[in-house]
PDB file of C-alpha atoms in Angstrom:
ATOM      1  CA  MET A  12      -0.024  -0.213   0.073  1.00  0.00           C
ATOM      2  CA  TRP A  13       1.275   3.392  -0.788  1.00  0.00           C
ATOM      3  CA  PRO A  14       1.623   6.249   1.597  1.00  0.00           C
ATOM      4  CA  GLN A  15      -1.411   8.310   1.974  1.00  0.00           C
ATOM      5  CA  SER A  16       0.238  11.004   0.369  1.00  0.00           C
ATOM      6  CA  VAL A  17       1.224   9.546  -2.517  1.00  0.00           C
ATOM      7  CA  SER A  18      -2.137   7.950  -2.948  1.00  0.00           C
ATOM      8  CA  VAL A  19      -3.479  11.339  -2.756  1.00  0.00           C
ATOM      9  CA  ARG A  20      -1.604  12.658  -5.543  1.00  0.00           C
ATOM     10  CA  ASN A  21      -1.860   9.827  -7.761  1.00  0.00           C
ATOM     11  CA  PHE A  22      -5.923  10.399  -7.353  1.00  0.00           C
ATOM     12  CA  TYR A  23      -5.195  14.054  -8.139  1.00  0.00           C
ATOM     13  CA  LEU A  24      -3.174  13.272 -10.999  1.00  0.00           C
ATOM     14  CA  GLY A  25      -5.700  10.600 -12.323  1.00  0.00           C
ATOM     15  CA  HIS A  26      -8.901  12.344 -11.754  1.00  0.00           C
ATOM     16  CA  LEU A  27      -8.354  16.288 -11.092  1.00  0.00           C
ATOM     17  CA  SER A  28      -5.210  17.678 -12.513  1.00  0.00           C
ATOM     18  CA  ARG A  29      -4.897  20.025 -16.078  1.00  0.00           C
ATOM     19  CA  PRO A  30      -4.914  19.385 -18.911  1.00  0.00           C
ATOM     20  CA  ALA A  31      -7.945  16.613 -18.413  1.00  0.00           C
ATOM     21  CA  HIS A  32      -6.703  14.828 -21.572  1.00  0.00           C
ATOM     22  CA  ASP A  33      -3.808  13.790 -19.660  1.00  0.00           C
ATOM     23  CA  ARG A  34      -5.560  12.164 -16.794  1.00  0.00           C
ATOM     24  CA  PRO A  35      -6.073   8.741 -18.542  1.00  0.00           C
ATOM     25  CA  ILE A  36      -2.474   8.434 -19.136  1.00  0.00           C
ATOM     26  CA  TYR A  37      -1.771   8.647 -15.549  1.00  0.00           C
ATOM     27  CA  GLN A  38      -4.596   6.447 -14.683  1.00  0.00           C
ATOM     28  CA  LEU A  39      -3.367   3.694 -17.262  1.00  0.00           C
ATOM     29  CA  ILE A  40       0.434   4.098 -15.442  1.00  0.00           C
ATOM     30  CA  ARG A  41      -1.128   3.276 -12.003  1.00  0.00           C
ATOM     31  CA  ARG A  42      -3.614   0.477 -13.101  1.00  0.00           C
ATOM     32  CA  HIS A  43      -1.064  -1.796 -14.839  1.00  0.00           C
ATOM     33  CA  GLY A  44       2.151  -0.548 -13.176  1.00  0.00           C
ATOM     34  CA  LEU A  45       3.783   0.418 -15.818  1.00  0.00           C
ATOM     35  CA  ARG A  46       7.634   1.567 -15.759  1.00  0.00           C
ATOM     36  CA  ARG A  47       9.505   2.031 -19.409  1.00  0.00           C
ATOM     37  CA  ILE A  48       7.845   4.864 -20.905  1.00  0.00           C
ATOM     38  CA  VAL A  49       8.393   6.065 -24.570  1.00  0.00           C
ATOM     39  CA  GLU A  50       7.004   9.639 -25.334  1.00  0.00           C
ATOM     40  CA  LEU A  51       7.092  10.939 -28.574  1.00  0.00           C
ATOM     41  CA  GLY A  52       6.869  14.753 -28.338  1.00  0.00           C
ATOM     42  CA  VAL A  53       8.169  15.705 -25.192  1.00  0.00           C
ATOM     43  CA  GLY A  54       7.307  19.853 -25.349  1.00  0.00           C
ATOM     44  CA  LEU A  55       7.463  21.516 -21.977  1.00  0.00           C
ATOM     45  CA  ALA A  56       8.139  18.140 -20.210  1.00  0.00           C
ATOM     46  CA  ASP A  57       5.369  18.765 -17.701  1.00  0.00           C
ATOM     47  CA  ARG A  58       3.474  15.446 -18.770  1.00  0.00           C
ATOM     48  CA  SER A  59       6.659  13.584 -18.761  1.00  0.00           C
ATOM     49  CA  ALA A  60       7.593  14.735 -15.143  1.00  0.00           C
ATOM     50  CA  ARG A  61       4.167  13.715 -14.032  1.00  0.00           C
ATOM     51  CA  MET A  62       4.169  10.127 -15.741  1.00  0.00           C
ATOM     52  CA  ILE A  63       7.593   9.286 -14.385  1.00  0.00           C
ATOM     53  CA  GLU A  64       5.931  10.484 -10.932  1.00  0.00           C
ATOM     54  CA  VAL A  65       3.145   8.160 -11.082  1.00  0.00           C
ATOM     55  CA  ALA A  66       5.482   5.227 -12.020  1.00  0.00           C
ATOM     56  CA  ALA A  67       7.547   5.638  -9.431  1.00  0.00           C
ATOM     57  CA  SER A  68       5.054   5.661  -7.076  1.00  0.00           C
ATOM     58  CA  ALA A  69       4.299   1.800  -7.758  1.00  0.00           C
ATOM     59  CA  HIS A  70       8.179   1.102  -8.434  1.00  0.00           C
ATOM     60  CA  ALA A  71      11.637   2.023  -7.093  1.00  0.00           C
ATOM     61  CA  VAL A  72      12.022   5.444  -8.939  1.00  0.00           C
ATOM     62  CA  ASP A  73      15.531   3.947 -10.012  1.00  0.00           C
ATOM     63  CA  GLU A  74      13.431   1.368 -12.157  1.00  0.00           C
ATOM     64  CA  VAL A  75      11.682   3.643 -14.183  1.00  0.00           C
ATOM     65  CA  VAL A  76      12.923   3.967 -17.426  1.00  0.00           C
ATOM     66  CA  PHE A  77      11.632   7.269 -19.663  1.00  0.00           C
ATOM     67  CA  THR A  78      13.005   7.938 -23.014  1.00  0.00           C
ATOM     68  CA  GLY A  79      11.750  11.184 -24.832  1.00  0.00           C
ATOM     69  CA  VAL A  80      12.060  11.808 -28.395  1.00  0.00           C
ATOM     70  CA  ASP A  81      11.568  15.695 -29.502  1.00  0.00           C
ATOM     71  CA  LEU A  82      12.600  18.252 -31.994  1.00  0.00           C
ATOM     72  CA  PHE A  83      14.023  20.108 -28.774  1.00  0.00           C
ATOM     73  CA  GLU A  84      16.191  23.275 -30.286  1.00  0.00           C
ATOM     74  CA  LEU A  85      15.111  22.112 -33.898  1.00  0.00           C
ATOM     75  CA  ARG A  86      11.330  22.994 -33.273  1.00  0.00           C
ATOM     76  CA  ALA A  87      10.010  25.577 -35.295  1.00  0.00           C
ATOM     77  CA  PRO A  88       7.448  28.139 -33.651  1.00  0.00           C
ATOM     78  CA  GLN A  89       4.800  26.611 -35.725  1.00  0.00           C
ATOM     79  CA  ASP A  90       5.381  23.053 -33.872  1.00  0.00           C
ATOM     80  CA  GLY A  91       4.187  24.501 -30.770  1.00  0.00           C
ATOM     81  CA  PRO A  92       5.938  25.223 -27.462  1.00  0.00           C
ATOM     82  CA  GLY A  93       9.180  23.182 -26.307  1.00  0.00           C
ATOM     83  CA  LEU A  94      12.162  23.442 -23.912  1.00  0.00           C
ATOM     84  CA  SER A  95      15.785  22.682 -25.131  1.00  0.00           C
ATOM     85  CA  LEU A  96      17.249  19.301 -24.401  1.00  0.00           C
ATOM     86  CA  LYS A  97      19.412  20.573 -21.572  1.00  0.00           C
ATOM     87  CA  LEU A  98      16.491  21.983 -19.771  1.00  0.00           C
ATOM     88  CA  VAL A  99      14.414  19.246 -20.413  1.00  0.00           C
ATOM     89  CA  HIS A 100      17.221  16.563 -19.221  1.00  0.00           C
ATOM     90  CA  ARG A 101      17.723  18.642 -16.061  1.00  0.00           C
ATOM     91  CA  ARG A 102      14.019  18.855 -15.196  1.00  0.00           C
ATOM     92  CA  LEU A 103      13.650  14.984 -15.804  1.00  0.00           C
ATOM     93  CA  ALA A 104      16.861  13.476 -14.241  1.00  0.00           C
ATOM     94  CA  ALA A 105      15.905  15.566 -11.093  1.00  0.00           C
ATOM     95  CA  THR A 106      13.232  12.561 -10.580  1.00  0.00           C
ATOM     96  CA  GLY A 107      15.800  10.034 -10.300  1.00  0.00           C
ATOM     97  CA  ALA A 108      14.429   8.069 -13.127  1.00  0.00           C
ATOM     98  CA  LYS A 109      16.592   6.853 -15.902  1.00  0.00           C
ATOM     99  CA  ILE A 110      16.203   9.361 -18.661  1.00  0.00           C
ATOM    100  CA  ARG A 111      16.922   8.853 -22.235  1.00  0.00           C
ATOM    101  CA  LEU A 112      16.302  11.826 -24.536  1.00  0.00           C
ATOM    102  CA  LEU A 113      16.630  11.517 -28.359  1.00  0.00           C
ATOM    103  CA  PRO A 114      16.333  14.648 -30.435  1.00  0.00           C
ATOM    104  CA  GLY A 115      14.863  14.936 -33.965  1.00  0.00           C
ATOM    105  CA  ASP A 116      11.721  13.528 -35.387  1.00  0.00           C
ATOM    106  CA  SER A 117      10.309  10.320 -34.285  1.00  0.00           C
ATOM    107  CA  TYR A 118      11.367   8.220 -37.744  1.00  0.00           C
ATOM    108  CA  ALA A 119      14.769   9.452 -37.266  1.00  0.00           C
ATOM    109  CA  ALA A 120      15.146   8.996 -33.800  1.00  0.00           C
ATOM    110  CA  LEU A 121      13.525   5.511 -33.655  1.00  0.00           C
ATOM    111  CA  ALA A 122      15.019   4.384 -36.629  1.00  0.00           C
ATOM    112  CA  ARG A 123      18.559   5.112 -34.826  1.00  0.00           C
ATOM    113  CA  THR A 124      17.999   3.786 -31.378  1.00  0.00           C
ATOM    114  CA  PHE A 125      15.139   1.150 -31.668  1.00  0.00           C
ATOM    115  CA  ASN A 126      17.433  -1.679 -30.669  1.00  0.00           C
ATOM    116  CA  MET A 127      18.687  -0.150 -27.489  1.00  0.00           C
ATOM    117  CA  LEU A 128      15.465   0.645 -26.034  1.00  0.00           C
ATOM    118  CA  GLY A 129      14.111  -2.541 -25.311  1.00  0.00           C
ATOM    119  CA  GLY A 130      10.723  -3.218 -24.826  1.00  0.00           C
ATOM    120  CA  ALA A 131       8.190  -0.285 -23.852  1.00  0.00           C
ATOM    121  CA  ASP A 132       5.538  -0.801 -21.207  1.00  0.00           C
ATOM    122  CA  LEU A 133       3.603   2.341 -22.782  1.00  0.00           C
ATOM    123  CA  VAL A 134       4.271   4.599 -25.902  1.00  0.00           C
ATOM    124  CA  VAL A 135       2.421   8.262 -25.744  1.00  0.00           C
ATOM    125  CA  VAL A 136       2.614   9.924 -28.862  1.00  0.00           C
ATOM    126  CA  SER A 137       1.836  13.911 -29.022  1.00  0.00           C
ATOM    127  CA  ALA A 138      -0.546  15.674 -31.392  1.00  0.00           C
ATOM    128  CA  ASP A 139       2.196  17.771 -32.142  1.00  0.00           C
ATOM    129  CA  GLN A 140       4.031  14.712 -34.460  1.00  0.00           C
ATOM    130  CA  ASN A 141       4.571  15.266 -38.034  1.00  0.00           C
ATOM    131  CA  ARG A 142       2.000  12.986 -39.735  1.00  0.00           C
ATOM    132  CA  ASN A 143       4.329  11.567 -42.561  1.00  0.00           C
ATOM    133  CA  GLU A 144       7.370  10.754 -39.802  1.00  0.00           C
ATOM    134  CA  LEU A 145       4.957   9.245 -37.691  1.00  0.00           C
ATOM    135  CA  ASP A 146       3.455   6.961 -40.453  1.00  0.00           C
ATOM    136  CA  ARG A 147       7.118   5.882 -41.032  1.00  0.00           C
ATOM    137  CA  SER A 148       7.591   5.269 -37.366  1.00  0.00           C
ATOM    138  CA  TRP A 149       4.919   2.819 -36.843  1.00  0.00           C
ATOM    139  CA  PHE A 150       7.476   0.068 -38.277  1.00  0.00           C
ATOM    140  CA  TYR A 151       9.822   0.868 -35.173  1.00  0.00           C
ATOM    141  CA  ILE A 152       6.930   1.269 -32.589  1.00  0.00           C
ATOM    142  CA  ASP A 153       5.757  -2.311 -33.350  1.00  0.00           C
ATOM    143  CA  ARG A 154       8.988  -3.624 -32.721  1.00  0.00           C
ATOM    144  CA  LEU A 155       9.229  -1.714 -29.334  1.00  0.00           C
ATOM    145  CA  LEU A 156       5.862  -3.378 -27.883  1.00  0.00           C
ATOM    146  CA  HIS A 157       5.702  -6.547 -25.974  1.00  0.00           C
ATOM    147  CA  ASP A 158       2.535  -8.294 -25.481  1.00  0.00           C
ATOM    148  CA  ARG A 159       1.141  -6.160 -22.450  1.00  0.00           C
ATOM    149  CA  SER A 160       2.372  -2.824 -23.976  1.00  0.00           C
ATOM    150  CA  HIS A 161      -0.016  -0.068 -24.282  1.00  0.00           C
ATOM    151  CA  VAL A 162       0.105   2.833 -27.151  1.00  0.00           C
ATOM    152  CA  LEU A 163      -2.074   6.080 -26.776  1.00  0.00           C
ATOM    153  CA  VAL A 164      -2.047   8.510 -29.632  1.00  0.00           C
ATOM    154  CA  GLN A 165      -3.247  11.927 -29.206  1.00  0.00           C
ATOM    155  CA  GLU A 166      -5.818  13.237 -31.288  1.00  0.00           C
ATOM    156  CA  PRO A 167      -5.333  16.700 -33.393  1.00  0.00           C
ATOM    157  CA  ALA A 168      -6.467  19.618 -31.588  1.00  0.00           C
ATOM    158  CA  ALA A 169     -10.245  20.854 -32.290  1.00  0.00           C
ATOM    159  CA  ARG A 170     -10.953  24.466 -31.827  1.00  0.00           C
ATOM    160  CA  GLY A 171      -8.414  25.330 -29.825  1.00  0.00           C
ATOM    161  CA  HIS A 172      -8.238  22.272 -27.443  1.00  0.00           C
ATOM    162  CA  GLU A 173      -5.633  19.870 -27.408  1.00  0.00           C
ATOM    163  CA  GLY A 174      -7.218  16.259 -28.437  1.00  0.00           C
ATOM    164  CA  ALA A 175      -7.620  13.684 -26.098  1.00  0.00           C
ATOM    165  CA  PHE A 176      -5.610  10.440 -25.881  1.00  0.00           C
ATOM    166  CA  ARG A 177      -6.832   6.965 -27.623  1.00  0.00           C
ATOM    167  CA  ALA A 178      -5.555   3.646 -27.042  1.00  0.00           C
ATOM    168  CA  VAL A 179      -4.139   1.977 -29.979  1.00  0.00           C
ATOM    169  CA  SER A 180      -4.986  -1.870 -30.775  1.00  0.00           C
ATOM    170  CA  SER A 181      -1.702  -4.014 -31.390  1.00  0.00           C
ATOM    171  CA  ALA A 182      -3.701  -5.145 -34.646  1.00  0.00           C
ATOM    172  CA  GLU A 183      -3.903  -1.474 -35.936  1.00  0.00           C
ATOM    173  CA  ILE A 184      -0.349  -0.928 -35.176  1.00  0.00           C
ATOM    174  CA  ARG A 185       0.800  -3.948 -36.987  1.00  0.00           C
ATOM    175  CA  GLN A 186      -1.581  -2.870 -39.959  1.00  0.00           C
ATOM    176  CA  ARG A 187      -0.121   0.537 -39.992  1.00  0.00           C
ATOM    177  CA  ALA A 188       3.825  -1.088 -39.722  1.00  0.00           C
ATOM    178  CA  THR A 189       3.023  -3.359 -42.703  1.00  0.00           C
ATOM    179  CA  THR A 190       1.196  -1.057 -44.748  1.00  0.00           C
ATOM    180  CA  ILE A 191       4.201   1.348 -44.493  1.00  0.00           C
ATOM    181  CA  GLN A 192       6.428  -1.139 -45.527  1.00  0.00           C
ATOM    182  CA  ARG A 193       4.701  -2.159 -48.182  1.00  0.00           C
ATOM    183  CA  ARG A 194       4.634   1.428 -49.881  1.00  0.00           C
ATOM    184  CA  ARG A 195       8.502   1.784 -49.152  1.00  0.00           C
ATOM    185  CA  ALA A 196       8.946  -1.701 -51.197  1.00  0.00           C
ATOM    186  CA  ALA A 197       7.036  -0.642 -53.833  1.00  0.00           C
TER     187      ALA A 197
END
């Protein structure tokens, strides 16, 4: 059983925190005890830090492994807000978790490092990801997963509000991965 303060904090993150569309992520991490997290699109790293916090409430913090893929300094103004690689690393390293930050778009970063990443319990894909690069990334995302992995993709924003996250089934991931491979082979 977690100490009362951790339990209250997890309840807050899962049910009352802002932005509301991140709440299902925290609930999923807590419910399934996820500890190996890959996030495509770190942005300001608020969600990243909270995911690590929730994962660390169920595991020793040094067992939590977080991999963040982001453009960091390469981010253009139209890509939304973001922080430098150095600032994100400083912020997330303070959590005590094992942190790996990969600069670049999702496809390039995963293509050069997916063999080193191992199995991911959770992959979170932010809405700010370039759709062409993300489409090409499914081949590598599929290879990061194990039979109990979860993948959440943020829907595009509507009327100035960030979109909700939806779970992507393993069948859909495999289909996306093979569709891209067929297109590349043709």
